[in-house]
Amino acid sequence: MVQCCAFHDMNKWSSFWLHTGHLHLKNDVKMSKSLSNTILIREMLSKYTSNHFRMFCLLSPYRNDKEYSDEKMIKPVNLVNSFSSFLNLCDNFANKKITTLQFIADENEVFQKLEETRKKIHVFLSNDFDTCSMIEELSNLVNFMNKNFQSCEQKDQNYDLNRHYGCVISVHNFIKWLLEIVGLVFDEEKNLKSNLKVDDIVSKSLKFRKLVRNFALDKDRKLSKETKMELLKYCDDFREDLNNSNIEFKDHKTETIWKIKH
């Protein structure tokens, strides 16, 4: 601290200090290089996402020690999935991508619930940054909203989407804004870039296409010409769809090769 003050020509470097707990493994063993029991970040991220671990940290007071284990990660993973699904549901509802979904709660009731949640969370965060209670309150808000989304075979002709658009998007924006402030990322492009394994997805998709294609070309199957041509057309359509998504591949006798177009 003295070196920082000298380097930046300052009399005071900091007036506040935050003392966090240690990360422990199961059976209360402190994670430490000297004990050779550390888990590398890349190892953890091969099993969980950054959002999962951040949620794990938010679910207990920052001053407390935290026990890291697969069992302890179950709740954070479920919560992140719940929040992510809700935000996606709101997006699809607002953009009219789901034609068999209605929101049945009264608009005033939703805004009242949202304001109550805001006030409670302000109290929680003012109380030594109580993120655990904050997450619980946000989860209650999500449950309240989910109960008021109702599936239907066909929307009522008198149903007014605009009447509910404002309250649904307001809740969506509040939850996303607050979770992003504490470090979670729900931006679709960033998540796709950081969490999805494109190589695995494309390779497995092409493997399935190859099985379908070989099935159609197998003379021992004795498929009708119409069925064979239809299956091959599906394979060609799939190739064209990937090509439109900047993934190019070519069929050879024994394998299919692919590349991302730049």
Short mmCIF file of C-alpha atoms in Angstrom, two decimals:
data_model
loop_
_atom_site.label_atom_id
_atom_site.label_comp_id
_atom_site.label_asym_id
_atom_site.label_seq_id
_atom_site.Cartn_x
_atom_site.Cartn_y
_atom_site.Cartn_z
CA MET A 1 0.00 0.00 0.00
CA VAL A 2 2.86 2.38 0.81
CA GLN A 3 4.43 1.62 -2.57
CA CYS A 4 1.13 2.38 -4.35
CA CYS A 5 0.86 5.74 -2.54
CA ALA A 6 4.43 6.61 -3.46
CA PHE A 7 4.08 5.58 -7.09
CA HIS A 8 0.83 7.50 -7.62
CA ASP A 9 1.86 10.42 -5.38
CA MET A 10 -1.12 9.99 -3.04
CA ASN A 11 -1.45 10.41 0.73
CA LYS A 12 -4.15 7.75 1.11
CA TRP A 13 -4.67 4.65 -1.02
CA SER A 14 -7.86 3.32 0.52
CA SER A 15 -10.18 3.97 3.46
CA PHE A 16 -12.21 0.77 3.22
CA TRP A 17 -11.19 -2.88 3.27
CA LEU A 18 -13.22 -5.94 2.38
CA HIS A 19 -12.17 -9.20 4.05
CA THR A 20 -13.48 -12.24 2.19
CA GLY A 21 -13.60 -15.85 3.33
CA HIS A 22 -11.44 -18.67 2.00
CA LEU A 23 -12.40 -21.30 -0.52
CA HIS A 24 -12.50 -24.79 0.99
CA LEU A 25 -12.84 -28.25 -0.42
CA LYS A 26 -15.09 -30.89 1.06
CA ASN A 27 -14.32 -31.89 4.68
CA ASP A 28 -13.26 -28.31 5.48
CA VAL A 29 -9.86 -28.54 3.78
CA LYS A 30 -8.59 -25.11 2.79
CA MET A 31 -7.66 -24.85 -0.89
CA SER A 32 -3.96 -24.03 -0.98
CA LYS A 33 -0.96 -24.44 -3.27
CA SER A 34 1.11 -25.69 -0.33
CA LEU A 35 -1.35 -28.57 0.11
CA SER A 36 -1.43 -29.25 -3.64
CA ASN A 37 -5.22 -29.38 -3.59
CA THR A 38 -6.06 -26.43 -5.82
CA ILE A 39 -8.49 -26.61 -8.73
CA LEU A 40 -7.42 -24.71 -11.82
CA ILE A 41 -9.90 -22.23 -13.25
CA ARG A 42 -9.84 -23.96 -16.63
CA GLU A 43 -10.66 -27.26 -14.91
CA MET A 44 -13.63 -25.72 -13.14
CA LEU A 45 -14.85 -24.04 -16.34
CA SER A 46 -14.75 -27.36 -18.17
CA LYS A 47 -17.55 -28.52 -15.86
CA TYR A 48 -19.34 -25.29 -14.90
CA THR A 49 -19.78 -21.88 -16.48
CA SER A 50 -18.54 -18.60 -15.04
CA ASN A 51 -22.17 -17.75 -14.25
CA HIS A 52 -22.49 -20.93 -12.18
CA PHE A 53 -19.45 -20.10 -10.06
CA ARG A 54 -20.45 -16.47 -9.58
CA MET A 55 -23.88 -17.59 -8.41
CA PHE A 56 -22.15 -20.02 -6.03
CA CYS A 57 -20.29 -17.06 -4.51
CA LEU A 58 -23.45 -14.94 -4.26
CA LEU A 59 -25.29 -17.58 -2.23
CA SER A 60 -23.32 -17.03 0.95
CA PRO A 61 -21.98 -13.96 2.82
CA TYR A 62 -18.71 -12.72 1.34
CA ARG A 63 -17.08 -12.85 4.78
CA ASN A 64 -17.75 -16.59 5.17
CA ASP A 65 -15.54 -19.45 4.03
CA LYS A 66 -17.05 -21.37 1.11
CA GLU A 67 -17.00 -25.12 0.54
CA TYR A 68 -16.59 -26.01 -3.12
CA SER A 69 -17.95 -29.38 -4.26
CA ASP A 70 -20.26 -30.83 -6.91
CA GLU A 71 -23.03 -31.05 -4.32
CA LYS A 72 -22.67 -27.36 -3.44
CA MET A 73 -22.83 -26.41 -7.13
CA ILE A 74 -26.24 -27.98 -7.73
CA LYS A 75 -28.24 -25.02 -6.39
CA PRO A 76 -26.21 -22.33 -8.23
CA VAL A 77 -26.55 -24.24 -11.51
CA ASN A 78 -30.32 -24.59 -11.06
CA LEU A 79 -30.71 -20.90 -10.20
CA VAL A 80 -28.71 -19.72 -13.21
CA ASN A 81 -30.76 -22.00 -15.47
CA SER A 82 -33.96 -20.67 -13.90
CA PHE A 83 -33.01 -17.01 -14.42
CA SER A 84 -31.74 -17.67 -17.94
CA SER A 85 -34.93 -19.53 -18.92
CA PHE A 86 -37.10 -16.75 -17.52
CA LEU A 87 -35.21 -14.00 -19.37
CA ASN A 88 -35.45 -16.02 -22.58
CA LEU A 89 -39.17 -16.58 -22.02
CA CYS A 90 -39.75 -12.82 -21.58
CA ASP A 91 -37.77 -12.06 -24.74
CA ASN A 92 -39.78 -14.56 -26.78
CA PHE A 93 -43.07 -13.31 -25.31
CA ALA A 94 -42.27 -9.66 -26.00
CA ASN A 95 -41.10 -10.42 -29.55
CA LYS A 96 -44.24 -12.52 -30.20
CA LYS A 97 -42.19 -15.62 -30.97
CA ILE A 98 -44.50 -17.74 -28.80
CA THR A 99 -48.06 -17.58 -30.12
CA THR A 100 -49.59 -19.88 -27.50
CA LEU A 101 -48.62 -17.96 -24.37
CA GLN A 102 -50.56 -15.38 -22.40
CA PHE A 103 -49.68 -13.38 -19.31
CA ILE A 104 -52.69 -13.28 -17.01
CA ALA A 105 -51.64 -11.14 -14.01
CA ASP A 106 -52.98 -7.65 -13.57
CA GLU A 107 -50.47 -5.03 -14.68
CA ASN A 108 -50.79 -3.01 -11.45
CA GLU A 109 -50.18 -6.14 -9.40
CA VAL A 110 -46.95 -6.82 -11.29
CA PHE A 111 -45.62 -3.29 -10.87
CA GLN A 112 -46.51 -3.40 -7.16
CA LYS A 113 -44.65 -6.71 -6.77
CA LEU A 114 -41.68 -5.26 -8.66
CA GLU A 115 -41.53 -2.18 -6.43
CA GLU A 116 -41.73 -4.31 -3.27
CA THR A 117 -38.85 -6.41 -4.59
CA ARG A 118 -36.77 -3.31 -5.34
CA LYS A 119 -37.21 -1.99 -1.80
CA LYS A 120 -36.40 -5.33 -0.16
CA ILE A 121 -33.26 -5.78 -2.25
CA HIS A 122 -32.11 -2.25 -1.41
CA VAL A 123 -32.38 -3.17 2.28
CA PHE A 124 -30.51 -6.46 1.73
CA LEU A 125 -27.63 -4.87 -0.14
CA SER A 126 -27.42 -2.05 2.41
CA ASN A 127 -27.03 -4.71 5.11
CA ASP A 128 -23.39 -5.66 4.47
CA PHE A 129 -24.08 -6.64 0.86
CA ASP A 130 -26.48 -9.52 1.59
CA THR A 131 -26.48 -11.08 -1.88
CA CYS A 132 -27.93 -14.36 -0.64
CA SER A 133 -31.22 -12.69 0.36
CA MET A 134 -31.12 -10.69 -2.86
CA ILE A 135 -30.98 -13.85 -5.00
CA GLU A 136 -33.78 -15.42 -2.97
CA GLU A 137 -35.98 -12.35 -3.52
CA LEU A 138 -35.23 -12.32 -7.27
CA SER A 139 -36.08 -16.01 -7.42
CA ASN A 140 -39.42 -15.31 -5.72
CA LEU A 141 -40.13 -12.64 -8.33
CA VAL A 142 -39.35 -15.09 -11.14
CA ASN A 143 -41.67 -17.70 -9.59
CA PHE A 144 -44.43 -15.10 -9.33
CA MET A 145 -44.03 -14.19 -13.01
CA ASN A 146 -43.81 -17.80 -14.21
CA LYS A 147 -47.08 -18.66 -12.46
CA ASN A 148 -48.80 -15.96 -14.49
CA PHE A 149 -47.58 -17.18 -17.88
CA GLN A 150 -50.31 -19.43 -19.19
CA SER A 151 -50.17 -21.73 -22.18
CA CYS A 152 -53.16 -21.82 -24.50
CA GLU A 153 -54.00 -23.48 -27.80
CA GLN A 154 -54.91 -20.17 -29.36
CA LYS A 155 -54.78 -16.64 -27.99
CA ASP A 156 -58.01 -14.90 -27.21
CA GLN A 157 -58.78 -12.42 -29.99
CA ASN A 158 -59.41 -9.78 -27.34
CA TYR A 159 -56.04 -10.40 -25.68
CA ASP A 160 -53.97 -7.21 -25.69
CA LEU A 161 -50.22 -7.97 -25.66
CA ASN A 162 -49.34 -4.29 -25.34
CA ARG A 163 -51.18 -4.15 -22.02
CA HIS A 164 -48.75 -6.66 -20.50
CA TYR A 165 -45.67 -5.87 -22.57
CA GLY A 166 -44.56 -3.03 -20.27
CA CYS A 167 -44.77 -4.92 -16.98
CA VAL A 168 -43.15 -8.10 -18.35
CA ILE A 169 -40.23 -6.20 -19.89
CA SER A 170 -39.84 -4.07 -16.75
CA VAL A 171 -39.37 -7.18 -14.62
CA HIS A 172 -37.08 -8.72 -17.25
CA ASN A 173 -34.88 -5.61 -17.40
CA PHE A 174 -34.69 -5.23 -13.62
CA ILE A 175 -33.61 -8.84 -13.04
CA LYS A 176 -31.09 -8.82 -15.88
CA TRP A 177 -29.68 -5.44 -14.83
CA LEU A 178 -29.22 -6.50 -11.22
CA LEU A 179 -27.67 -9.89 -12.02
CA GLU A 180 -25.25 -8.29 -14.49
CA ILE A 181 -24.20 -5.75 -11.83
CA VAL A 182 -23.07 -8.63 -9.58
CA GLY A 183 -21.15 -10.27 -12.43
CA LEU A 184 -23.47 -12.65 -14.26
CA VAL A 185 -23.59 -12.45 -18.05
CA PHE A 186 -26.79 -13.13 -19.96
CA ASP A 187 -25.80 -11.53 -23.26
CA GLU A 188 -26.50 -14.24 -25.84
CA GLU A 189 -23.47 -13.57 -28.06
CA LYS A 190 -21.04 -13.53 -25.13
CA ASN A 191 -22.50 -16.75 -23.75
CA LEU A 192 -22.30 -18.46 -27.11
CA LYS A 193 -18.70 -17.38 -27.51
CA SER A 194 -17.54 -18.36 -24.03
CA ASN A 195 -19.66 -21.40 -23.13
CA LEU A 196 -20.61 -23.31 -26.27
CA LYS A 197 -18.18 -25.80 -27.76
CA VAL A 198 -18.77 -25.14 -31.46
CA ASP A 199 -16.47 -27.94 -32.63
CA ASP A 200 -18.38 -30.55 -30.63
CA ILE A 201 -21.79 -29.27 -31.74
CA VAL A 202 -20.91 -29.19 -35.44
CA SER A 203 -19.09 -32.54 -35.35
CA LYS A 204 -21.99 -34.32 -33.63
CA SER A 205 -24.51 -32.70 -35.98
CA LEU A 206 -22.53 -33.85 -39.00
CA LYS A 207 -22.20 -37.33 -37.51
CA PHE A 208 -25.99 -37.58 -37.26
CA ARG A 209 -26.38 -36.26 -40.83
CA LYS A 210 -23.87 -38.84 -42.04
CA LEU A 211 -25.86 -41.66 -40.40
CA VAL A 212 -29.03 -40.48 -42.14
CA ARG A 213 -27.23 -40.11 -45.47
CA ASN A 214 -25.61 -43.55 -45.25
CA PHE A 215 -28.98 -45.04 -44.29
CA ALA A 216 -30.51 -43.57 -47.45
CA LEU A 217 -27.65 -44.79 -49.65
CA ASP A 218 -27.52 -48.30 -48.18
CA LYS A 219 -28.71 -50.66 -50.94
CA ASP A 220 -29.48 -53.41 -48.44
CA ARG A 221 -32.21 -51.25 -46.89
CA LYS A 222 -34.31 -51.53 -50.05
CA LEU A 223 -35.88 -48.14 -49.55
CA SER A 224 -38.24 -46.76 -52.16
CA LYS A 225 -36.74 -44.22 -54.53
CA GLU A 226 -39.05 -41.51 -53.15
CA THR A 227 -37.99 -42.17 -49.53
CA LYS A 228 -34.32 -42.24 -50.47
CA MET A 229 -34.54 -38.95 -52.36
CA GLU A 230 -36.47 -37.31 -49.55
CA LEU A 231 -33.85 -38.29 -46.93
CA LEU A 232 -31.02 -37.07 -49.15
CA LYS A 233 -32.88 -33.80 -49.70
CA TYR A 234 -33.11 -33.31 -45.93
CA CYS A 235 -29.34 -33.81 -45.72
CA ASP A 236 -28.74 -31.28 -48.47
CA ASP A 237 -31.08 -28.77 -46.82
CA PHE A 238 -29.19 -29.21 -43.56
CA ARG A 239 -25.90 -28.55 -45.34
CA GLU A 240 -27.36 -25.42 -46.93
CA ASP A 241 -28.63 -24.16 -43.56
CA LEU A 242 -25.18 -24.55 -42.02
CA ASN A 243 -23.64 -22.88 -45.04
CA ASN A 244 -25.92 -19.88 -44.51
CA SER A 245 -24.61 -19.79 -40.92
CA ASN A 246 -21.02 -19.51 -42.22
CA ILE A 247 -20.20 -23.19 -41.64
CA GLU A 248 -19.04 -24.83 -44.85
CA PHE A 249 -18.56 -28.57 -45.30
CA LYS A 250 -18.01 -31.04 -48.11
CA ASP A 251 -18.97 -34.69 -48.40
CA HIS A 252 -16.32 -37.23 -49.34
CA LYS A 253 -16.59 -40.98 -49.74
CA THR A 254 -15.62 -41.84 -46.19
CA GLU A 255 -15.92 -38.60 -44.26
CA THR A 256 -17.24 -35.05 -44.17
CA ILE A 257 -14.93 -32.12 -43.56
CA TRP A 258 -16.01 -28.67 -42.42
CA LYS A 259 -14.70 -25.22 -41.68
CA ILE A 260 -15.98 -21.85 -40.45
CA LYS A 261 -16.08 -19.31 -43.26
CA HIS A 262 -14.35 -15.98 -42.56
#
